[in-house]
XYZ file of C-alpha atoms in Angstrom:
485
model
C 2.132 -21.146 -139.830
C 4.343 -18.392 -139.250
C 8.188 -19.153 -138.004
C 7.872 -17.895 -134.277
C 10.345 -14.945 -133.407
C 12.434 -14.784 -130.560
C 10.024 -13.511 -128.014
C 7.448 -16.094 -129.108
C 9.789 -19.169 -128.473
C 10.643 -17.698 -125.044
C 7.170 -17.748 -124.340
C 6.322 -21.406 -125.437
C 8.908 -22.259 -123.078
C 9.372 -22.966 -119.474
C 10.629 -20.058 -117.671
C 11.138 -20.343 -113.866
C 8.528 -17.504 -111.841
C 11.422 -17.011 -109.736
C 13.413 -15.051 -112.422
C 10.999 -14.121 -114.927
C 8.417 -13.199 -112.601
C 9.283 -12.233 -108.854
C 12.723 -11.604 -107.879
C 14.878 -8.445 -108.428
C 17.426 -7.909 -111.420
C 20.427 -7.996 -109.427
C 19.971 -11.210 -107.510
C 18.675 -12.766 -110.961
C 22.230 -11.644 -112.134
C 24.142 -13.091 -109.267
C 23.119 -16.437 -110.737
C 23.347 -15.717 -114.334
C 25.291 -17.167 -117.390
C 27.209 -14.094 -117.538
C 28.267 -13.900 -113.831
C 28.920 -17.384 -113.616
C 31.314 -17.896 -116.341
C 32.795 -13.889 -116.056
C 33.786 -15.185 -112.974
C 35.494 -18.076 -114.039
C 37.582 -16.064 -116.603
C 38.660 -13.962 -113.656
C 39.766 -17.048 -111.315
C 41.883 -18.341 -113.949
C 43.493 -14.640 -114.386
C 43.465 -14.551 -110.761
C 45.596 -17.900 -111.272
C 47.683 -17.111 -113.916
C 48.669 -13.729 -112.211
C 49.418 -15.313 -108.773
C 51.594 -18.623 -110.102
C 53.435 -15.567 -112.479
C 54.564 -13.781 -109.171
C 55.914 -17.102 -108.017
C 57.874 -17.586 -110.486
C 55.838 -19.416 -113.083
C 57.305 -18.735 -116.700
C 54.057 -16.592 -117.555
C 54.446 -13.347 -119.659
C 52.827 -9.776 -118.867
C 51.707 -10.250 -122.861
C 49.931 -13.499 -121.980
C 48.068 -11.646 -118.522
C 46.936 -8.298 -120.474
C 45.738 -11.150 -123.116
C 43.387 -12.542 -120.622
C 42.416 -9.198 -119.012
C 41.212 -7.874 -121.862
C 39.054 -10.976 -122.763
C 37.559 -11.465 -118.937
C 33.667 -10.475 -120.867
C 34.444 -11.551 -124.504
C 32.480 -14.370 -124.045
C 31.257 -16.495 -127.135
C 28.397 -18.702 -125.346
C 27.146 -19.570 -128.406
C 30.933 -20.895 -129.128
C 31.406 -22.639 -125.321
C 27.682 -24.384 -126.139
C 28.846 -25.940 -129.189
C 32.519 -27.039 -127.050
C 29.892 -28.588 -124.117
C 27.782 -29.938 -126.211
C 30.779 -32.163 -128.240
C 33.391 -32.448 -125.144
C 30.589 -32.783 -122.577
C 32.026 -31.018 -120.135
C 31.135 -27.756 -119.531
C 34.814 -26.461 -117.992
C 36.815 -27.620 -120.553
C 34.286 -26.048 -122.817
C 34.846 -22.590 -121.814
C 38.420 -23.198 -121.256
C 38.533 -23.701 -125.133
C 36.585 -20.663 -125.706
C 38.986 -18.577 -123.728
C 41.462 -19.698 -125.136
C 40.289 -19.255 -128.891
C 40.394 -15.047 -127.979
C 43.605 -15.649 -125.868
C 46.040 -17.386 -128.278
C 48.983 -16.028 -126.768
C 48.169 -17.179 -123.325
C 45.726 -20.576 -124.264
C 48.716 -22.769 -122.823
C 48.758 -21.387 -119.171
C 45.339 -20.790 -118.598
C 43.466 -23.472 -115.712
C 47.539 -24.510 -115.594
C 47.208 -26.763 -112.800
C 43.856 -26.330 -111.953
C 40.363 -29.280 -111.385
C 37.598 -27.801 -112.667
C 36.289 -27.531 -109.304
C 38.494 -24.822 -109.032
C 36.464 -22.419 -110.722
C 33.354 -24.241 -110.379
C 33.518 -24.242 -106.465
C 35.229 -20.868 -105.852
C 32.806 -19.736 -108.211
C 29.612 -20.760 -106.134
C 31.368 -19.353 -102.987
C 32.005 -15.598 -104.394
C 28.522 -15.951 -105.536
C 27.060 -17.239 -102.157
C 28.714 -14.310 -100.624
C 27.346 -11.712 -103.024
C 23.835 -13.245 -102.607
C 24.547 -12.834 -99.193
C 25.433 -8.906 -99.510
C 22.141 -8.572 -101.804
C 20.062 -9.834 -99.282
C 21.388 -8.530 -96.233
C 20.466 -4.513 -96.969
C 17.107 -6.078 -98.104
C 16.446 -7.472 -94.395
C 17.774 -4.696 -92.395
C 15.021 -2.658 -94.619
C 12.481 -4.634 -93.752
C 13.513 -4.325 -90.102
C 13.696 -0.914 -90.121
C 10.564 -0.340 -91.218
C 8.797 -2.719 -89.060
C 10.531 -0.764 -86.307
C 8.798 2.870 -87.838
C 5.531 1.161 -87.392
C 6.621 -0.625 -84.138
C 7.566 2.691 -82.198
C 4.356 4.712 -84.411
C 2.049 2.336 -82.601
C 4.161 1.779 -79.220
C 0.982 2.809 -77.264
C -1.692 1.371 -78.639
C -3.988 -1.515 -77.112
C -4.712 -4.329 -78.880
C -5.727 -7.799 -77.273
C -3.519 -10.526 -77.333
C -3.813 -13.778 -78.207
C -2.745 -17.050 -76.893
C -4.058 -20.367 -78.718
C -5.667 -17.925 -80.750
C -7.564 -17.098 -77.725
C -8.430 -14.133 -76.461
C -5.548 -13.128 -74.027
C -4.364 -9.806 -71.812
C -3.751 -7.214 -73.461
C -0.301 -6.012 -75.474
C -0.326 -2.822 -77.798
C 0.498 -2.791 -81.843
C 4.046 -1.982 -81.312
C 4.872 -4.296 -79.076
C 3.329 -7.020 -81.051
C 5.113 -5.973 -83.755
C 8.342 -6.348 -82.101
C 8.018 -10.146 -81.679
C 8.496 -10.061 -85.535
C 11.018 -7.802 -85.641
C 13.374 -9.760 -83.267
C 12.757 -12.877 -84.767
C 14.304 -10.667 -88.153
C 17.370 -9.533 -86.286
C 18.341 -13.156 -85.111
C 17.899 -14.030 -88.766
C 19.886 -11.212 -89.686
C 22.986 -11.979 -87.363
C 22.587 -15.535 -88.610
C 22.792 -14.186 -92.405
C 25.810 -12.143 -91.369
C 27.516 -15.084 -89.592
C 27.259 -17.304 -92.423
C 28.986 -14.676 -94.997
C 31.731 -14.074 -93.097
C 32.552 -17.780 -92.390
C 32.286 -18.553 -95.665
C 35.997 -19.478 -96.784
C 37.263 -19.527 -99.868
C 38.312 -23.306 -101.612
C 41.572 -21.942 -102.822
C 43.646 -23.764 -105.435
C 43.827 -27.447 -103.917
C 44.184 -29.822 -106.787
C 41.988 -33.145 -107.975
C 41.318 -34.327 -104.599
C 42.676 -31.124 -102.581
C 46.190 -32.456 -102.114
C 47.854 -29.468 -103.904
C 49.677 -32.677 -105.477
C 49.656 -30.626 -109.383
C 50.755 -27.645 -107.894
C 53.429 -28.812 -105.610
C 54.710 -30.184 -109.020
C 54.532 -27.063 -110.854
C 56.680 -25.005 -107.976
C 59.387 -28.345 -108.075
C 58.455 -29.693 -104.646
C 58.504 -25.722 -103.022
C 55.735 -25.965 -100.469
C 55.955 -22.426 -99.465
C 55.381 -21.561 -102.608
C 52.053 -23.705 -103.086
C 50.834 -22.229 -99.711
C 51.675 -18.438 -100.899
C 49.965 -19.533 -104.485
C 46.632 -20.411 -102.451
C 46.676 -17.140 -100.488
C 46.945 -14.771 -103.151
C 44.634 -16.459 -105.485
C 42.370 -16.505 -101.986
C 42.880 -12.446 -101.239
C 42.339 -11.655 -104.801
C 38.635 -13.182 -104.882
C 37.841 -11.256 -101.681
C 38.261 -13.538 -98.871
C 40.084 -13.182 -95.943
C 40.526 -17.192 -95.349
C 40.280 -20.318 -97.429
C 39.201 -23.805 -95.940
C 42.923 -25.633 -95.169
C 41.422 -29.574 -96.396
C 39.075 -29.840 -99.094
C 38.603 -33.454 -100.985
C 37.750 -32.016 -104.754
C 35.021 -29.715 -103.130
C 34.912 -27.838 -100.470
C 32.869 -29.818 -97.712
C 29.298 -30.109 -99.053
C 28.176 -29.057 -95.517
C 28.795 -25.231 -96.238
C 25.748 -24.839 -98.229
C 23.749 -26.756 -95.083
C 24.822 -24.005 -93.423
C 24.042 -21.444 -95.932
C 20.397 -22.494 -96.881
C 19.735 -23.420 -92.423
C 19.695 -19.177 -92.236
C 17.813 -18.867 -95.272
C 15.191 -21.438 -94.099
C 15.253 -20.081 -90.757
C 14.650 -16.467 -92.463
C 11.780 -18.222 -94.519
C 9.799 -18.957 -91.437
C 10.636 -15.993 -89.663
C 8.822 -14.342 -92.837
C 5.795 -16.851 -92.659
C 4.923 -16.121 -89.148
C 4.640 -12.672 -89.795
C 2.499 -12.808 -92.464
C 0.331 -15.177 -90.908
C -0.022 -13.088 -88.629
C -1.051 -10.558 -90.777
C -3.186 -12.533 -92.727
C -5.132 -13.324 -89.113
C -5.266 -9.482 -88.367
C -6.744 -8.844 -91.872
C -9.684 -11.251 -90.994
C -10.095 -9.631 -87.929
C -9.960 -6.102 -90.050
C -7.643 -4.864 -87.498
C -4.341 -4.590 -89.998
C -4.291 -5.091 -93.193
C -1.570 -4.744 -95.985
C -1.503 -2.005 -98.866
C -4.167 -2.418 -101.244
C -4.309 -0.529 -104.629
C -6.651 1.657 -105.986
C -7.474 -0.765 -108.695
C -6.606 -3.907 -107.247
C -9.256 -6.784 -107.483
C -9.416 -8.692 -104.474
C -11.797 -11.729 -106.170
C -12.872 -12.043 -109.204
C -16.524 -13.310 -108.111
C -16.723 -10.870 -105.013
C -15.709 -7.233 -105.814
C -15.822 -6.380 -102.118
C -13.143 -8.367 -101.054
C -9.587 -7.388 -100.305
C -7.333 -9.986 -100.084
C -4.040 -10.300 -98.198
C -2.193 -11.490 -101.325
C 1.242 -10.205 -100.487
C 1.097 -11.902 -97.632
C -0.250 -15.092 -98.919
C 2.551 -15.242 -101.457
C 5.159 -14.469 -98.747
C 3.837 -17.230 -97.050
C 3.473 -19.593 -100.251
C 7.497 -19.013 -101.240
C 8.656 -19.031 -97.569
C 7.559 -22.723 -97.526
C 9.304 -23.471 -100.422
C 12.498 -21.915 -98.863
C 12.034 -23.680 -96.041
C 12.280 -27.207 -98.077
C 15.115 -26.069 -100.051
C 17.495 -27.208 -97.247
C 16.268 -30.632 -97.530
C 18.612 -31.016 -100.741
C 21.759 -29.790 -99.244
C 21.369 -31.951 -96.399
C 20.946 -35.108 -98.108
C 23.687 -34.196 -101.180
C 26.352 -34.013 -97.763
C 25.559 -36.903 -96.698
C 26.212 -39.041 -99.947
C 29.364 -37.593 -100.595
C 31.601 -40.817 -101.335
C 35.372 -39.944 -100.362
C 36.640 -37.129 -101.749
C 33.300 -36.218 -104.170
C 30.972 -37.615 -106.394
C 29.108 -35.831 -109.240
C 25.197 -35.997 -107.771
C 25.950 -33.294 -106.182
C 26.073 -31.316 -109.507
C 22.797 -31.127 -110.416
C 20.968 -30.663 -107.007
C 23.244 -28.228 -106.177
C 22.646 -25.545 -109.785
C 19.022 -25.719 -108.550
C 18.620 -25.563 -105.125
C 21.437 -23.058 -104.489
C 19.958 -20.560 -106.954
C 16.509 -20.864 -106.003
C 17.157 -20.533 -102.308
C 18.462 -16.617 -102.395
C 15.801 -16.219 -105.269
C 13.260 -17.047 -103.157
C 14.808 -15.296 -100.468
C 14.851 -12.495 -102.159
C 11.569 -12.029 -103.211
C 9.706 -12.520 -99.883
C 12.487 -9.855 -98.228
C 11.135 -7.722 -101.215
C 7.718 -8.392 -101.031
C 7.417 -8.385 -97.341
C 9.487 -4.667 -97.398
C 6.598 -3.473 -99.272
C 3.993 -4.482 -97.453
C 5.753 -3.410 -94.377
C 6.401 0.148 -95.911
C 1.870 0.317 -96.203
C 0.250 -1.413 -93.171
C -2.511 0.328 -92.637
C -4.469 0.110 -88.859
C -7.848 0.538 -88.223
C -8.007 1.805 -84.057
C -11.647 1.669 -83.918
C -11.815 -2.103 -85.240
C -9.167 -2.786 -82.418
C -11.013 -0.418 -79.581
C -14.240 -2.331 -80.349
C -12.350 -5.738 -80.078
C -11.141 -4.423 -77.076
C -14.733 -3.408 -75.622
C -15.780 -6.948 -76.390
C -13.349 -8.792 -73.865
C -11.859 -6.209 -71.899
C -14.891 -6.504 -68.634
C -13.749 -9.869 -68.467
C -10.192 -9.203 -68.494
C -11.367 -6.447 -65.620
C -13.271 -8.675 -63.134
C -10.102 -9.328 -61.110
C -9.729 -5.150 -60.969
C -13.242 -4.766 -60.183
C -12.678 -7.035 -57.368
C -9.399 -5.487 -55.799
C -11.431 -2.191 -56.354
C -14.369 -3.084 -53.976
C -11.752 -5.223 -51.391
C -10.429 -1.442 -50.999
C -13.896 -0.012 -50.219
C -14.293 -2.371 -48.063
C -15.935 -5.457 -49.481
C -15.358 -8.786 -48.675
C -13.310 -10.522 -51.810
C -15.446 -14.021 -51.617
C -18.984 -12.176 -51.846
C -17.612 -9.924 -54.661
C -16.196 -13.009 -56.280
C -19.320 -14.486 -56.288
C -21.170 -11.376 -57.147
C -19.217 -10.946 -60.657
C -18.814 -14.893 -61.489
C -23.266 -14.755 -61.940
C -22.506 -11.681 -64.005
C -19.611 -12.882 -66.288
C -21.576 -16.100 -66.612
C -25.191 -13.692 -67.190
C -23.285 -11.598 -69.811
C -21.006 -14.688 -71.604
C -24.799 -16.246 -71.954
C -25.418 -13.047 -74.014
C -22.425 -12.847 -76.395
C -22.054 -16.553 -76.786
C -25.845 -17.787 -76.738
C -27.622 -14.718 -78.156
C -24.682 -13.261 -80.719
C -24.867 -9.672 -78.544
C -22.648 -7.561 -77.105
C -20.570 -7.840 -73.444
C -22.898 -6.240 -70.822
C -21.048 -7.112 -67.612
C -19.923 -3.339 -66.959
C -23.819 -2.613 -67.856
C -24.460 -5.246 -65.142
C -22.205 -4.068 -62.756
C -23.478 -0.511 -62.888
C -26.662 -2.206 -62.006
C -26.109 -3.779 -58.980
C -26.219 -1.885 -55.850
C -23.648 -4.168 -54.604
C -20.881 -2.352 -56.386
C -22.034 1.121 -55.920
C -19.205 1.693 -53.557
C -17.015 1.855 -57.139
C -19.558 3.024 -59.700
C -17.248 6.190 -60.367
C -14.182 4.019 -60.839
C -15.071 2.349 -63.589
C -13.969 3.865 -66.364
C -10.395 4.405 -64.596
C -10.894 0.232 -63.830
C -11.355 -0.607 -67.813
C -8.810 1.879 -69.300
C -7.081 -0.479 -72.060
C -3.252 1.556 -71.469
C -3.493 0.022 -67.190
C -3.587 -3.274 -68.965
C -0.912 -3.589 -71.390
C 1.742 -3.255 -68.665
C 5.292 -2.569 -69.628
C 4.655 -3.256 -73.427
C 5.273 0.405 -74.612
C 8.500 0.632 -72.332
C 9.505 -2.543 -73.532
C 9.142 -1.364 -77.351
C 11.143 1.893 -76.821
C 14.064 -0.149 -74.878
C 13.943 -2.460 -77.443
C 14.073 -0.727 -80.781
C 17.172 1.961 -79.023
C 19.535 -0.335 -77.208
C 18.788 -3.593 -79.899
C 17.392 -2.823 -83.545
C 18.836 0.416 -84.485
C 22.605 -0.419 -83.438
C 22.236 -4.230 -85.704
C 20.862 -1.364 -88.260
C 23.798 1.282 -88.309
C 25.746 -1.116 -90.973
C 22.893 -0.535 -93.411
C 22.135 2.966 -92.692
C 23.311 4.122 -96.362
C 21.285 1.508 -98.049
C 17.723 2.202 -96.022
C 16.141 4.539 -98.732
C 13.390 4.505 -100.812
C 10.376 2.624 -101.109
C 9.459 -0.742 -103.341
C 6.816 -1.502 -105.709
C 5.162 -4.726 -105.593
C 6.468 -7.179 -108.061
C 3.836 -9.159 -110.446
């Protein structure tokens, strides 16, 4: 048997669908390798450079060392360190310093490991936060294009999955869209109180540091804000024990959750509409719905939005429980949890904001399907104007009540009982009793008098509400996405 090459022993391994399947390069890089431990070369430059400025007997020889070594990194080298030290800090601290000789002494001087461990997770939190917040505000932004596009148009509502009054395409489509924008102030509130966890020491006394400035406080303090402003962050959390408070990523993968079932309603929704072949998503000229029935046309972007959103959703069961078992000032089962859950969470995340921008970008309406829909409920929905109609003719409102309760209950018989179509009107124009309003009619079942305010309510909307929580993103709203595997 032939010695399998490289690509072959990928593929007779597991490989999570998240990466090597679904979600986009640059939030697959945000959690790489290379990011990860890149950025833990540049916190301990970030380090070395701030405790030098302090006063820290650090050379510029040692610094330009480390500079030029931030992405010289030997991972097959910090593997074999792990694998005998079993510990995966100290393992890359040794690699470092094996292509920084001249500055292996100062480098993680002072430092836990949870110093670049932590801070790490938070500068990459916050970048998977600015991936995913451009991809949202697309989403919403088209969702508002076919919002105001279809402003006007009747559709019937639905209550209990029941048919209901009437509302119009746009307007319906707005319930989605707001339920976005909440999710993406809630995305931007969480990045920007995300703090920093600073250089705090073993159990985030600042006890090593305190020892390296000779019992200067000031200086410890000044030594956590640069180190802070240099990563990017305007704060940094003023107690930690030897993490920052396990709590922060509750509060990171709540809005991601919260996002994930924003993103399942939708496309439920959608998925309902397709049945109904009122809406349905983009389907390609090639694409094969079923395997077994060629005339199908499934709603499978949809269906997988709906299948990862759940998973999202549970993700913030793991963060929840990890807080609440933190012993003191930290235990290590957090660890674990913690490289999976995080990860997957803006993985996922990302995809469905992908997925569901793409589908957004090709909803296609059918008017007739909804018209006919419409036609089907809409003299029911019109008995009450019928009645006000022949009140103003002069009718009495009990006999007319009467009158079109044996009707509605003749013509429900018909749809219900015999699988035909609604023939009140057809009644109606039958009876001599409401000849007095014969002519009004049509004017009585015109589908705009009953969708009330609903296009007013999608033009107010979308002006005074979307597009200003859109003007942040306005550079990054171009150009359309193709559908991942």
């Amino acid at each position: 048997m032939a010695t399998p090459g490289a690509e072959e022993d990928a593929l007779a391994r597991y490989r999570s669908p998240l990466v090597s399947r679904y979600a986009s390069a640059e939030m697959g890089f945000n959690f790489s390798e290379r990011k990860k431990f890149g950025t833990w070369r540049r916190l301990w430059l970030y380090l070395a450079q701030a405790e030098k400025s302090l006063g820290l007997p650090i050379t510029d020889e040692q610094i330009q060392e480390m500079e030029a070594n931030l992405d010289n990194i030997d991972f097959k080298m910090a593997a074999e360190e792990e694998k005998k030290l079993r510990h995966d800090v100290m393992a890359h601290v040794h690699t470092f310093a094996h292509c920084c000789p001249k500055a292996a002494a100062i480098i993680h001087l002072g430092a836990t490991s949870c110093y670049v461990g932590d801070n790490t997770d938070l500068i990459v939190l916050r970048d998977g936060f600015n991936l995913l917040l451009p991809k949202l505000a697309r989403v919403i932004s088209r969702l508002a294009d076919f919002a105001e596009k279809y402003a006007d148009l009747p559709t019937l509502g639905f209550t209990h999955y029941q048919p209901a009054q009437l509302t119009t395409v746009g307007k319906r489509c707005c319930l989605w869209i707001q339920d976005l924008c909440m999710d993406l102030q809630n995305l931007e509130r969480a990045r920007d109180d995300l703090r920093f966890r600073g250089v705090k020491g073993t159990t985030g006394t600042q006890a090593s540091f305190l020892q390296l400035f000779e019992g200067d406080h000031s200086k410890v303090e000044e030594l956590d804000r640069l180190v802070t402003a240099k990563a990017g962050f305007k704060r940094a959390y003023m107690v930690t024990g030897q993490t920052y408070s396990r709590k922060v990523d509750i509060e990171v993968l709540s809005v991601l959750a919260s996002m994930g079932a924003s993103v399942h309603k939708i496309c439920t929704d959608i998925r309902l509409l397709a049945n109904l072949k009122e809406i349905e998503e983009p389907f390609e000229k090639e694409q094969i719905g079923s395997s077994a029935m060629p005339y199908k046309r499934n709603p499978m972007r949809s269906e997988r939005c709906c299948s990862l959103a759940r998973h999202l959703m549970t993700l913030v069961l793991d963060p929840l429980q990890t807080a609440s078992v933190q012993w003191f000032e930290r235990t290590l089962d957090d660890s674990a949890n913690r490289r999976v859950c995080l990860a997957e969470a803006f993985l996922t995340a990302d995809i469905i904001l992908s997925t569901l921008q793409n589908i957004s970008e090709g909803l296609v309406v059918y008017p007739k399907v909804i018209e006919r829909r419409i036609q089907q409920e809409l003299p029911f929905m019109a008995t009450e104007n019928i009645i006000m109609a022949m009140v103003k003719a002069g009718g009495n409102r009990q006999d007319c009540h009467e009158k079109i309760r044996v009707l509605s209950q003749q013509a429900a018989a018909v749809v219900k009982q015999e699988g035909g179509d609604n023939d009140l009107i057809a009644r109606v124009r039958a009876d001599p009793y409401f000849s007095a309003i014969h002519k009004q009619l049509e004017s009585l079942l015109d589908p705009s008098s009953f969708t009330g305010r609903a296009p007013q309510q999608v033009a107010k909307f979308l002006k005074e509400e979307v597009r200003p929580a859109l003007v942040p993103y306005q550079s990054k709203m171009g150009g359309k996405i193709e559908l991942a595997l």
